[in-house]
């Protein structure tokens, strides 16, 4: 085994047959529950100490604080499967149950080479959840991959990083499995946008930017879509 950025893993390199995976877990939190950082971190210690775990961040949904999103990056899919079958996963589930914290949904996406996950905790993050009728064909995936999301005009060379509105380009993340939404099969496309600050994120409301983006999504004929805002915090090892 080897330490890599504080994460333990059995794999020393990216393997196409055993890719890195991001798990997106939506949690329902009791309305009256106050979140103490140390206590909250403690709930997920069996997760963050597991072999193959790379990093976990979480945030409450800006417009719905009774819902939180937990994002976990795993070094390999096989190590994720081992965790899911382990006593550590059962302990984590039982701990959340005792806190009346209920998992609402779990989605998995393949983490490729863009290296955007660290930007979640360093950004004011806007995620579009776009649901398409399933099954999704290669043509639709290809059309979606050509979209650029909401992107402000590029700044010239030599401009300080703190002047840039985004910390990373938007990324497209397809869920690995279809699901049922309102009684119909759908496939989820997650579309994170990484703004450098809440102030810089206001650019997304520019009429032309918003209008163009909505038009591009609509052209793909999704079943439905939503936008959510997050201010992610890393869950630390204790």
Coordinates of N, CA and C in Angstrom, one line a residue:
X1 N 0.8 -1.2 0.0 CA 0.0 0.0 0.0 C 0.9 1.2 0.0
X2 N 0.3 2.4 -0.4 CA 1.1 3.6 -0.5 C 0.2 4.8 -0.1
X3 N 0.8 5.7 0.5 CA 0.1 7.0 0.8 C 0.2 7.9 -0.4
X4 N -1.0 8.4 -0.7 CA -1.0 9.4 -1.9 C -2.0 10.5 -1.4
X5 N -1.4 11.6 -1.2 CA -2.3 12.8 -0.7 C -3.2 12.4 0.4
X6 N -2.6 11.7 1.4 CA -3.3 11.3 2.6 C -4.3 10.2 2.4
X7 N -4.4 9.6 1.2 CA -5.4 8.6 0.9 C -4.6 7.3 0.8
X8 N -5.1 6.2 1.3 CA -4.5 4.9 1.1 C -5.2 4.2 -0.1
X9 N -4.4 3.5 -0.9 CA -4.9 2.8 -2.1 C -4.0 1.6 -2.4
X10 N -4.6 0.6 -3.0 CA -3.8 -0.5 -3.4 C -3.2 -0.3 -4.8
X11 N -3.8 0.7 -5.5 CA -3.3 0.9 -6.9 C -2.4 2.1 -6.9
X12 N -1.3 2.0 -7.7 CA -0.3 3.1 -7.8 C -0.5 3.9 -9.1
X13 N -1.5 3.5 -10.0 CA -1.7 4.1 -11.2 C -3.1 4.0 -11.7
X14 N -3.5 4.9 -12.6 CA -4.9 4.8 -13.2 C -5.0 3.6 -14.1
X15 N -6.0 2.8 -13.9 CA -6.2 1.6 -14.7 C -7.6 1.7 -15.4
X16 N -7.6 1.6 -16.7 CA -8.9 1.8 -17.4 C -10.0 0.8 -17.0
X17 N -9.6 -0.4 -16.6 CA -10.5 -1.4 -16.1 C -10.9 -1.2 -14.7
X18 N -10.3 -0.3 -14.0 CA -10.6 -0.1 -12.6 C -10.5 1.4 -12.3
X19 N -11.4 2.2 -12.8 CA -11.2 3.6 -12.8 C -11.5 4.2 -11.5
X20 N -11.1 5.5 -11.3 CA -11.5 6.3 -10.2 C -12.9 6.6 -10.2
X21 N -13.6 6.7 -9.1 CA -15.0 6.9 -9.0 C -15.3 8.0 -8.0
X22 N -16.3 8.9 -8.4 CA -16.9 9.8 -7.4 C -18.3 9.3 -7.0
X23 N -18.5 9.3 -5.8 CA -19.8 8.9 -5.2 C -20.5 10.2 -4.7
X24 N -21.7 10.5 -5.2 CA -22.5 11.6 -4.8 C -23.6 11.2 -4.0
X25 N -23.6 11.4 -2.7 CA -24.7 11.0 -1.8 C -25.5 12.2 -1.3
X26 N -26.8 12.2 -1.6 CA -27.6 13.2 -1.1 C -28.2 12.7 0.3
X27 N -28.1 13.6 1.3 CA -28.6 13.2 2.6 C -29.7 14.2 3.1
X28 N -30.7 13.6 3.7 CA -31.7 14.5 4.4 C -31.3 14.6 5.9
X29 N -31.3 15.9 6.3 CA -30.9 16.2 7.7 C -32.1 16.8 8.4
X30 N -32.3 16.4 9.7 CA -33.5 16.9 10.4 C -33.4 18.4 10.4
X31 N -34.6 19.1 10.3 CA -34.7 20.5 10.2 C -34.0 21.3 11.3
X32 N -34.1 20.7 12.5 CA -33.6 21.4 13.7 C -32.1 21.0 14.0
X33 N -31.5 20.2 13.2 CA -30.2 19.7 13.5 C -29.1 20.8 13.2
X34 N -28.3 21.1 14.2 CA -27.2 22.0 14.0 C -26.0 21.1 13.7
X35 N -25.1 21.6 12.8 CA -24.0 20.8 12.4 C -22.7 21.4 13.1
X36 N -22.2 20.6 14.1 CA -20.9 20.9 14.7 C -19.8 20.2 13.8
X37 N -18.9 20.9 13.4 CA -17.9 20.4 12.4 C -17.2 19.2 12.9
X38 N -16.7 19.2 14.2 CA -16.0 18.0 14.7 C -16.9 16.8 14.8
X39 N -18.1 17.0 15.3 CA -19.1 15.9 15.4 C -19.4 15.4 14.0
X40 N -19.7 16.3 13.0 CA -20.0 15.8 11.7 C -18.8 15.0 11.1
X41 N -17.6 15.5 11.2 CA -16.5 14.8 10.7 C -16.4 13.4 11.3
X42 N -16.7 13.3 12.6 CA -16.6 12.1 13.3 C -17.6 11.0 12.8
X43 N -18.7 11.4 12.2 CA -19.7 10.5 11.6 C -19.1 9.7 10.5
X44 N -18.1 10.3 9.8 CA -17.6 9.7 8.5 C -16.2 9.2 8.6
X45 N -15.7 9.0 9.9 CA -14.3 8.5 10.0 C -14.2 7.1 9.5
X46 N -15.2 6.2 9.6 CA -15.0 4.9 8.9 C -14.8 5.0 7.4
X47 N -15.4 6.0 6.8 CA -15.3 6.2 5.4 C -13.9 6.8 5.0
X48 N -13.5 7.9 5.7 CA -12.3 8.6 5.3 C -11.0 7.8 5.6
X49 N -11.1 6.8 6.5 CA -10.0 6.0 6.8 C -9.9 4.7 6.0
X50 N -10.8 4.5 5.1 CA -10.9 3.2 4.4 C -9.9 3.2 3.2
X51 N -9.4 2.0 3.0 CA -8.4 1.8 1.9 C -9.1 2.2 0.5
X52 N -8.4 3.0 -0.2 CA -9.0 3.5 -1.5 C -9.7 4.8 -1.5
X53 N -10.0 5.3 -0.2 CA -10.6 6.6 -0.1 C -9.6 7.7 -0.4
X54 N -9.9 8.7 -1.3 CA -9.0 9.8 -1.6 C -9.4 11.0 -0.9
X55 N -10.7 11.4 -1.0 CA -11.1 12.7 -0.4 C -12.6 12.8 -0.4
X56 N -13.2 13.4 0.7 CA -14.6 13.6 0.8 C -14.9 15.0 1.2
X57 N -15.9 15.6 0.5 CA -16.3 17.0 0.9 C -17.8 16.9 1.0
X58 N -18.4 17.9 1.7 CA -19.8 18.0 1.9 C -20.3 19.4 2.0
X59 N -21.6 19.6 1.7 CA -22.2 20.9 1.9 C -23.7 20.8 2.0
X60 N -24.3 21.7 2.7 CA -25.7 21.8 2.6 C -26.1 22.5 1.3
X61 N -27.3 22.2 0.8 CA -27.8 22.8 -0.4 C -28.2 24.3 0.0
X62 N -27.7 25.2 -0.7 CA -27.9 26.6 -0.3 C -29.4 27.0 -0.1
X63 N -30.2 26.6 -1.0 CA -31.7 26.9 -0.9 C -32.5 25.9 -0.2
X64 N -31.9 24.8 0.3 CA -32.6 23.8 1.0 C -31.7 23.2 2.1
X65 N -31.4 23.9 3.2 CA -30.4 23.4 4.2 C -30.8 22.1 4.9
X66 N -32.0 21.6 4.7 CA -32.3 20.3 5.2 C -31.7 19.1 4.4
X67 N -31.1 19.5 3.3 CA -30.5 18.5 2.4 C -29.0 18.8 2.2
X68 N -28.2 17.8 2.3 CA -26.7 17.9 2.2 C -26.3 17.0 1.0
X69 N -25.2 17.4 0.4 CA -24.5 16.6 -0.6 C -23.1 16.2 -0.1
X70 N -22.9 14.9 -0.2 CA -21.6 14.3 0.2 C -20.9 13.8 -1.1
X71 N -19.7 14.3 -1.4 CA -19.0 13.8 -2.6 C -17.7 13.2 -2.2
X72 N -17.5 11.9 -2.6 CA -16.4 11.2 -2.2 C -15.6 10.6 -3.4
X73 N -14.3 10.9 -3.5 CA -13.5 10.4 -4.6 C -12.7 9.1 -4.1
X74 N -12.9 8.1 -4.9 CA -12.2 6.8 -4.7 C -11.1 6.6 -5.7
X75 N -10.0 6.0 -5.2 CA -8.9 5.8 -6.1 C -9.2 4.7 -7.2
X76 N -10.0 3.7 -6.8 CA -10.4 2.7 -7.8 C -11.8 2.2 -7.5
X77 N -12.5 1.7 -8.5 CA -13.8 1.2 -8.4 C -13.8 -0.1 -7.5
X78 N -12.8 -0.9 -7.6 CA -12.7 -2.1 -6.9 C -12.6 -1.8 -5.4
X79 N -11.9 -0.8 -5.0 CA -11.7 -0.4 -3.6 C -13.0 0.1 -3.0
X80 N -13.8 0.8 -3.9 CA -15.1 1.3 -3.5 C -16.0 0.1 -3.2
X81 N -16.0 -0.9 -4.1 CA -16.8 -2.1 -3.9 C -16.5 -2.8 -2.6
X82 N -15.2 -2.9 -2.3 CA -14.7 -3.5 -1.1 C -15.2 -2.8 0.1
X83 N -15.2 -1.4 0.1 CA -15.7 -0.6 1.2 C -17.2 -0.9 1.3
X84 N -18.0 -0.9 0.3 CA -19.4 -1.0 0.3 C -19.8 -2.4 1.0
X85 N -19.0 -3.4 0.9 CA -19.3 -4.7 1.5 C -18.6 -4.9 2.8
X86 N -18.0 -3.8 3.4 CA -17.2 -3.9 4.6 C -18.0 -3.5 5.8
X87 N -17.6 -4.0 7.0 CA -18.1 -3.5 8.3 C -18.0 -2.0 8.5
X88 N -17.0 -1.4 7.9 CA -16.9 0.1 8.0 C -18.1 0.8 7.3
X89 N -18.5 0.3 6.2 CA -19.7 0.9 5.5 C -20.9 0.7 6.4
X90 N -21.1 -0.5 6.9 CA -22.3 -0.7 7.8 C -22.2 0.2 9.0
X91 N -21.0 0.4 9.6 CA -20.9 1.2 10.8 C -21.3 2.7 10.4
X92 N -20.9 3.1 9.3 CA -21.2 4.5 8.8 C -22.7 4.6 8.6
X93 N -23.3 3.7 8.0 CA -24.8 3.7 7.8 C -25.5 3.7 9.1
X94 N -25.1 2.9 10.0 CA -25.8 2.8 11.3 C -25.6 4.1 12.1
X95 N -24.4 4.7 12.0 CA -24.1 6.0 12.7 C -25.0 7.1 12.2
X96 N -25.2 7.2 10.9 CA -26.1 8.2 10.3 C -27.5 7.9 10.7
X97 N -27.9 6.7 10.7 CA -29.3 6.3 11.1 C -29.6 6.8 12.6
X98 N -28.6 6.6 13.4 CA -28.8 7.1 14.8 C -28.9 8.6 14.9
X99 N -28.4 9.3 14.0 CA -28.5 10.7 13.9 C -29.7 11.2 13.1
X100 N -30.5 10.3 12.7 CA -31.7 10.6 11.9 C -31.3 11.3 10.6
X101 N -30.2 10.9 10.0 CA -29.7 11.4 8.7 C -30.0 10.3 7.7
X102 N -30.8 10.6 6.7 CA -31.3 9.6 5.8 C -30.7 9.8 4.4
X103 N -30.0 8.8 3.8 CA -29.6 8.9 2.4 C -30.8 9.0 1.5
X104 N -30.9 10.0 0.6 CA -32.0 10.1 -0.3 C -31.6 9.5 -1.7
X105 N -30.4 9.7 -2.1 CA -30.0 9.2 -3.4 C -28.5 9.0 -3.4
X106 N -28.0 8.1 -4.2 CA -26.6 7.8 -4.4 C -26.3 7.7 -5.9
X107 N -25.4 8.5 -6.4 CA -25.0 8.4 -7.8 C -23.5 8.2 -7.9
X108 N -23.0 7.5 -8.9 CA -21.6 7.3 -9.1 C -21.2 7.8 -10.5
X109 N -20.1 8.5 -10.6 CA -19.6 8.9 -11.9 C -18.1 8.6 -12.0
X110 N -17.7 8.4 -13.2 CA -16.3 8.0 -13.4 C -15.4 9.3 -13.4
X111 N -14.3 9.3 -12.7 CA -13.4 10.4 -12.5 C -12.3 10.2 -13.5
X112 N -12.2 11.1 -14.5 CA -11.2 10.9 -15.5 C -10.0 11.7 -15.2
X113 N -9.4 12.4 -16.2 CA -8.1 13.1 -16.0 C -8.2 14.6 -15.8
X114 N -9.4 15.2 -15.6 CA -9.4 16.6 -15.5 C -8.9 17.1 -14.2
X115 N -8.9 16.3 -13.2 CA -8.4 16.7 -11.8 C -9.2 17.9 -11.3
X116 N -10.5 17.8 -11.3 CA -11.3 18.9 -10.8 C -11.8 18.7 -9.4
X117 N -11.7 17.5 -8.8 CA -12.3 17.3 -7.5 C -11.8 18.2 -6.4
X118 N -10.5 18.5 -6.4 CA -10.0 19.4 -5.3 C -10.6 20.8 -5.4
X119 N -11.1 21.2 -6.6 CA -11.7 22.5 -6.7 C -13.1 22.6 -6.0
X120 N -13.7 21.5 -5.7 CA -15.0 21.5 -5.0 C -14.9 22.3 -3.7
X121 N -13.8 22.0 -2.9 CA -13.7 22.7 -1.6 C -13.1 24.1 -1.7
X122 N -12.6 24.4 -2.9 CA -11.9 25.7 -3.0 C -12.8 26.7 -3.9
X123 N -14.0 26.3 -4.1 CA -14.9 27.1 -5.0 C -16.3 27.3 -4.4
X124 N -16.9 28.3 -5.0 CA -18.4 28.4 -4.8 C -19.0 27.6 -5.9
X125 N -19.5 26.4 -5.6 CA -19.9 25.4 -6.6 C -21.3 25.5 -7.0
X126 N -21.6 25.5 -8.3 CA -22.9 25.5 -8.9 C -23.0 24.1 -9.6
X127 N -24.0 23.3 -9.3 CA -24.1 22.0 -10.0 C -25.5 22.0 -10.6
X128 N -25.5 21.6 -11.9 CA -26.7 21.4 -12.6 C -27.0 19.9 -12.6
X129 N -28.2 19.5 -12.2 CA -28.6 18.1 -12.3 C -29.5 18.0 -13.5
X130 N -29.1 17.3 -14.5 CA -29.9 17.2 -15.7 C -30.2 15.7 -16.0
X131 N -31.5 15.5 -16.0 CA -32.1 14.1 -16.2 C -32.6 13.9 -17.6
X132 N -32.0 12.9 -18.2 CA -32.5 12.5 -19.6 C -33.2 11.2 -19.6
X133 N -34.2 11.1 -20.5 CA -34.9 9.8 -20.6 C -33.9 8.7 -20.9
X134 N -34.0 7.6 -20.2 CA -33.1 6.5 -20.4 C -33.7 5.5 -21.4
X135 N -32.9 4.7 -22.1 CA -31.4 4.8 -22.1 C -30.9 6.0 -23.0
X136 N -29.8 6.5 -22.6 CA -29.1 7.6 -23.3 C -28.2 7.0 -24.3
X137 N -28.3 7.4 -25.6 CA -27.5 6.9 -26.6 C -26.2 7.6 -26.8
X138 N -25.3 7.1 -27.6 CA -24.0 7.7 -27.8 C -24.1 9.1 -28.5
X139 N -25.1 9.2 -29.3 CA -25.3 10.5 -30.0 C -25.5 11.6 -29.0
X140 N -26.4 11.4 -28.1 CA -26.7 12.4 -27.1 C -25.5 12.7 -26.2
X141 N -24.8 11.6 -25.8 CA -23.6 11.9 -25.0 C -22.6 12.7 -25.7
X142 N -22.5 12.4 -27.0 CA -21.5 13.2 -27.9 C -21.9 14.7 -28.0
X143 N -23.2 14.9 -28.2 CA -23.7 16.3 -28.3 C -23.5 17.0 -26.9
X144 N -23.8 16.3 -25.8 CA -23.6 16.9 -24.5 C -22.1 17.3 -24.3
X145 N -21.2 16.4 -24.7 CA -19.8 16.6 -24.4 C -19.3 17.8 -25.1
X146 N -20.0 18.3 -26.2 CA -19.5 19.5 -26.9 C -20.0 20.8 -26.2
X147 N -20.8 20.7 -25.2 CA -21.3 21.9 -24.6 C -20.2 22.4 -23.6
X148 N -20.2 23.7 -23.4 CA -19.1 24.2 -22.5 C -19.7 24.8 -21.2
X149 N -21.0 24.7 -21.0 CA -21.5 25.2 -19.8 C -21.5 26.8 -19.7
X150 N -21.6 27.3 -18.5 CA -21.6 28.7 -18.3 C -20.1 29.1 -18.1
X151 N -19.6 29.9 -19.1 CA -18.2 30.3 -18.9 C -18.0 31.7 -19.3
X152 N -17.5 32.5 -18.3 CA -17.2 33.9 -18.6 C -16.1 34.1 -19.7
X153 N -16.0 35.2 -20.3 CA -14.9 35.4 -21.3 C -13.5 35.2 -20.6
X154 N -12.6 34.6 -21.4 CA -11.3 34.4 -20.9 C -10.5 35.7 -20.7
X155 N -9.8 35.7 -19.7 CA -8.9 36.9 -19.4 C -7.6 36.7 -20.1
X156 N -6.9 37.8 -20.3 CA -5.6 37.7 -21.0 C -4.5 37.1 -20.1
X157 N -3.4 36.8 -20.7 CA -2.2 36.2 -20.0 C -1.7 37.2 -18.9
X158 N -1.2 36.6 -17.8 CA -0.7 37.5 -16.8 C -1.7 38.0 -15.8
X159 N -3.0 37.7 -16.0 CA -4.0 38.2 -15.0 C -3.9 37.3 -13.8
X160 N -3.8 38.0 -12.6 CA -3.7 37.2 -11.3 C -4.9 36.2 -11.2
X161 N -4.6 35.1 -10.6 CA -5.6 34.0 -10.4 C -6.8 34.5 -9.7
X162 N -6.7 35.4 -8.7 CA -7.8 35.9 -7.9 C -8.7 36.8 -8.7
X163 N -8.3 37.1 -9.9 CA -9.2 37.9 -10.8 C -10.1 37.0 -11.7
X164 N -9.7 35.8 -11.8 CA -10.5 34.8 -12.6 C -11.8 34.5 -11.9
X165 N -12.9 34.4 -12.7 CA -14.2 34.2 -12.1 C -14.4 32.7 -11.8
X166 N -13.7 31.8 -12.5 CA -13.8 30.4 -12.3 C -12.5 29.8 -11.9
X167 N -12.5 28.8 -11.0 CA -11.3 28.1 -10.6 C -11.0 26.9 -11.5
X168 N -12.0 26.4 -12.3 CA -11.8 25.3 -13.2 C -12.9 25.4 -14.2
X169 N -12.7 24.8 -15.4 CA -13.7 24.8 -16.4 C -14.9 23.8 -15.9
X170 N -16.1 24.1 -16.3 CA -17.2 23.2 -16.0 C -16.9 21.8 -16.5
X171 N -17.4 20.7 -15.8 CA -17.1 19.4 -16.2 C -18.5 18.6 -16.3
X172 N -18.5 17.6 -17.2 CA -19.7 16.8 -17.4 C -19.4 15.5 -16.7
X173 N -20.4 15.0 -15.9 CA -20.3 13.7 -15.2 C -21.5 12.9 -15.4
X174 N -21.5 11.9 -16.2 CA -22.6 11.0 -16.3 C -22.7 10.0 -15.2
X175 N -23.9 9.8 -14.7 CA -24.1 8.7 -13.7 C -23.9 7.4 -14.4
X176 N -23.3 6.4 -13.7 CA -23.0 5.1 -14.3 C -24.2 4.2 -14.4
X177 N -25.3 4.5 -13.7 CA -26.5 3.7 -13.8 C -27.7 4.6 -14.0
X178 N -28.7 4.1 -14.7 CA -30.0 4.8 -14.8 C -30.7 4.7 -13.5
X179 N -31.8 5.5 -13.3 CA -32.6 5.5 -12.1 C -34.0 5.8 -12.6
X180 N -34.9 5.7 -11.6 CA -36.3 6.0 -11.9 C -36.7 7.4 -11.2
X181 N -37.2 8.3 -12.0 CA -37.6 9.6 -11.5 C -39.0 9.9 -11.9
X182 N -39.9 10.0 -10.9 CA -41.3 10.2 -11.2 C -41.9 9.1 -12.0
X183 N -41.5 7.9 -11.7 CA -42.0 6.8 -12.4 C -41.4 6.4 -13.8
X184 N -40.4 7.2 -14.2 CA -39.9 7.0 -15.6 C -38.4 6.8 -15.5
X185 N -37.8 5.9 -16.3 CA -36.3 5.7 -16.3 C -35.6 6.9 -16.8
X186 N -34.5 7.3 -16.1 CA -33.8 8.5 -16.5 C -32.3 8.2 -16.3
X187 N -31.4 9.0 -16.9 CA -30.0 9.0 -16.7 C -29.6 10.4 -16.3
X188 N -28.8 10.5 -15.3 CA -28.4 11.8 -14.7 C -27.1 12.2 -15.3
X189 N -27.1 13.5 -15.7 CA -25.8 14.2 -16.0 C -25.6 15.3 -15.0
X190 N -24.5 15.1 -14.2 CA -24.1 16.2 -13.3 C -23.1 17.1 -14.0
X191 N -23.3 18.4 -13.7 CA -22.6 19.4 -14.5 C -22.0 20.5 -13.5
X192 N -21.0 20.2 -12.7 CA -20.4 21.2 -11.8 C -19.8 22.4 -12.5
X193 N -20.0 23.6 -11.9 CA -19.4 24.8 -12.3 C -18.6 25.4 -11.1
X194 N -17.4 25.8 -11.3 CA -16.5 26.1 -10.2 C -16.2 27.6 -10.2
X195 N -17.0 28.4 -9.4 CA -16.8 29.8 -9.3 C -15.8 30.2 -8.2
X196 N -15.0 31.2 -8.4 CA -13.9 31.5 -7.5 C -14.4 32.2 -6.2
X197 N -15.7 32.7 -6.3 CA -16.3 33.3 -5.1 C -17.8 33.5 -5.4
X198 N -18.5 33.7 -4.3 CA -19.9 34.0 -4.5 C -20.2 35.3 -5.4
X199 N -19.3 36.2 -5.2 CA -19.4 37.5 -6.0 C -19.1 37.2 -7.4
X200 N -18.1 36.5 -7.7 CA -17.8 36.1 -9.1 C -18.9 35.3 -9.8
X201 N -19.5 34.5 -8.9 CA -20.6 33.6 -9.4 C -21.8 34.4 -9.9
X202 N -21.9 35.6 -9.5 CA -23.1 36.4 -10.0 C -23.0 36.6 -11.5
X203 N -21.9 36.4 -12.1 CA -21.8 36.5 -13.5 C -22.7 35.6 -14.2
X204 N -23.1 34.4 -13.6 CA -23.9 33.5 -14.2 C -25.3 34.0 -14.5
X205 N -25.7 35.1 -13.8 CA -27.0 35.7 -14.0 C -27.0 36.7 -15.2
X206 N -25.9 36.9 -15.8 CA -25.9 37.8 -17.0 C -26.9 37.3 -18.0
X207 N -27.8 38.2 -18.5 CA -28.9 37.7 -19.3 C -28.4 36.8 -20.5
X208 N -27.4 37.2 -21.2 CA -27.0 36.4 -22.3 C -26.4 35.1 -21.9
X209 N -25.6 35.0 -20.9 CA -25.0 33.8 -20.4 C -26.1 32.8 -20.0
X210 N -27.1 33.3 -19.2 CA -28.1 32.4 -18.7 C -29.0 31.9 -19.8
X211 N -29.4 32.8 -20.7 CA -30.3 32.5 -21.8 C -29.6 31.5 -22.7
X212 N -28.4 31.7 -23.1 CA -27.7 30.8 -24.0 C -27.5 29.4 -23.4
X213 N -27.3 29.3 -22.1 CA -27.1 28.1 -21.4 C -28.4 27.3 -21.3
X214 N -29.5 28.0 -21.0 CA -30.8 27.3 -20.9 C -31.2 26.8 -22.3
X215 N -30.9 27.5 -23.3 CA -31.2 27.1 -24.7 C -30.5 25.8 -25.0
X216 N -29.2 25.8 -24.7 CA -28.4 24.6 -25.0 C -28.9 23.4 -24.2
X217 N -29.3 23.5 -23.0 CA -29.8 22.4 -22.3 C -31.1 21.9 -22.9
X218 N -32.0 22.9 -23.2 CA -33.3 22.5 -23.8 C -33.2 21.8 -25.1
X219 N -32.2 22.2 -25.9 CA -32.0 21.5 -27.2 C -31.7 20.0 -27.0
X220 N -31.2 19.6 -25.9 CA -30.9 18.2 -25.6 C -32.1 17.4 -25.1
X221 N -33.3 18.1 -24.9 CA -34.5 17.5 -24.6 C -34.4 16.7 -23.3
X222 N -34.0 17.3 -22.2 CA -34.0 16.5 -20.9 C -35.4 16.3 -20.4
X223 N -35.5 15.3 -19.5 CA -36.8 15.1 -18.8 C -37.1 16.3 -17.8
X224 N -36.0 16.7 -17.1 CA -36.1 17.8 -16.2 C -34.6 18.2 -15.8
X225 N -34.5 19.3 -15.2 CA -33.2 19.7 -14.7 C -33.4 20.7 -13.6
X226 N -32.3 20.8 -12.7 CA -32.3 21.8 -11.6 C -30.9 22.3 -11.4
X227 N -30.9 23.4 -10.7 CA -29.6 24.0 -10.3 C -29.5 24.1 -8.8
X228 N -28.3 23.7 -8.2 CA -28.1 23.8 -6.8 C -26.8 24.4 -6.5
X229 N -26.7 25.2 -5.4 CA -25.5 25.9 -5.0 C -24.9 25.3 -3.7
X230 N -23.6 25.1 -3.7 CA -22.9 24.5 -2.6 C -21.6 25.2 -2.2
X231 N -21.3 25.2 -0.9 CA -20.1 25.7 -0.4 C -19.4 24.6 0.3
X232 N -18.7 23.8 -0.4 CA -18.2 22.5 0.1 C -17.0 22.7 1.2
X233 N -17.0 21.8 2.1 CA -16.0 21.7 3.1 C -15.4 20.3 3.2
X234 N -14.1 20.1 3.3 CA -13.5 18.8 3.4 C -13.8 18.1 4.7
X235 N -14.1 16.8 4.6 CA -14.2 16.1 5.9 C -12.8 15.5 6.2
X236 N -12.3 15.9 7.3 CA -10.9 15.6 7.7 C -10.8 14.3 8.5
X237 N -9.6 13.7 8.4 CA -9.3 12.6 9.3 C -9.1 13.1 10.7
X238 N -9.6 12.4 11.7 CA -9.4 12.8 13.1 C -8.5 11.8 13.8

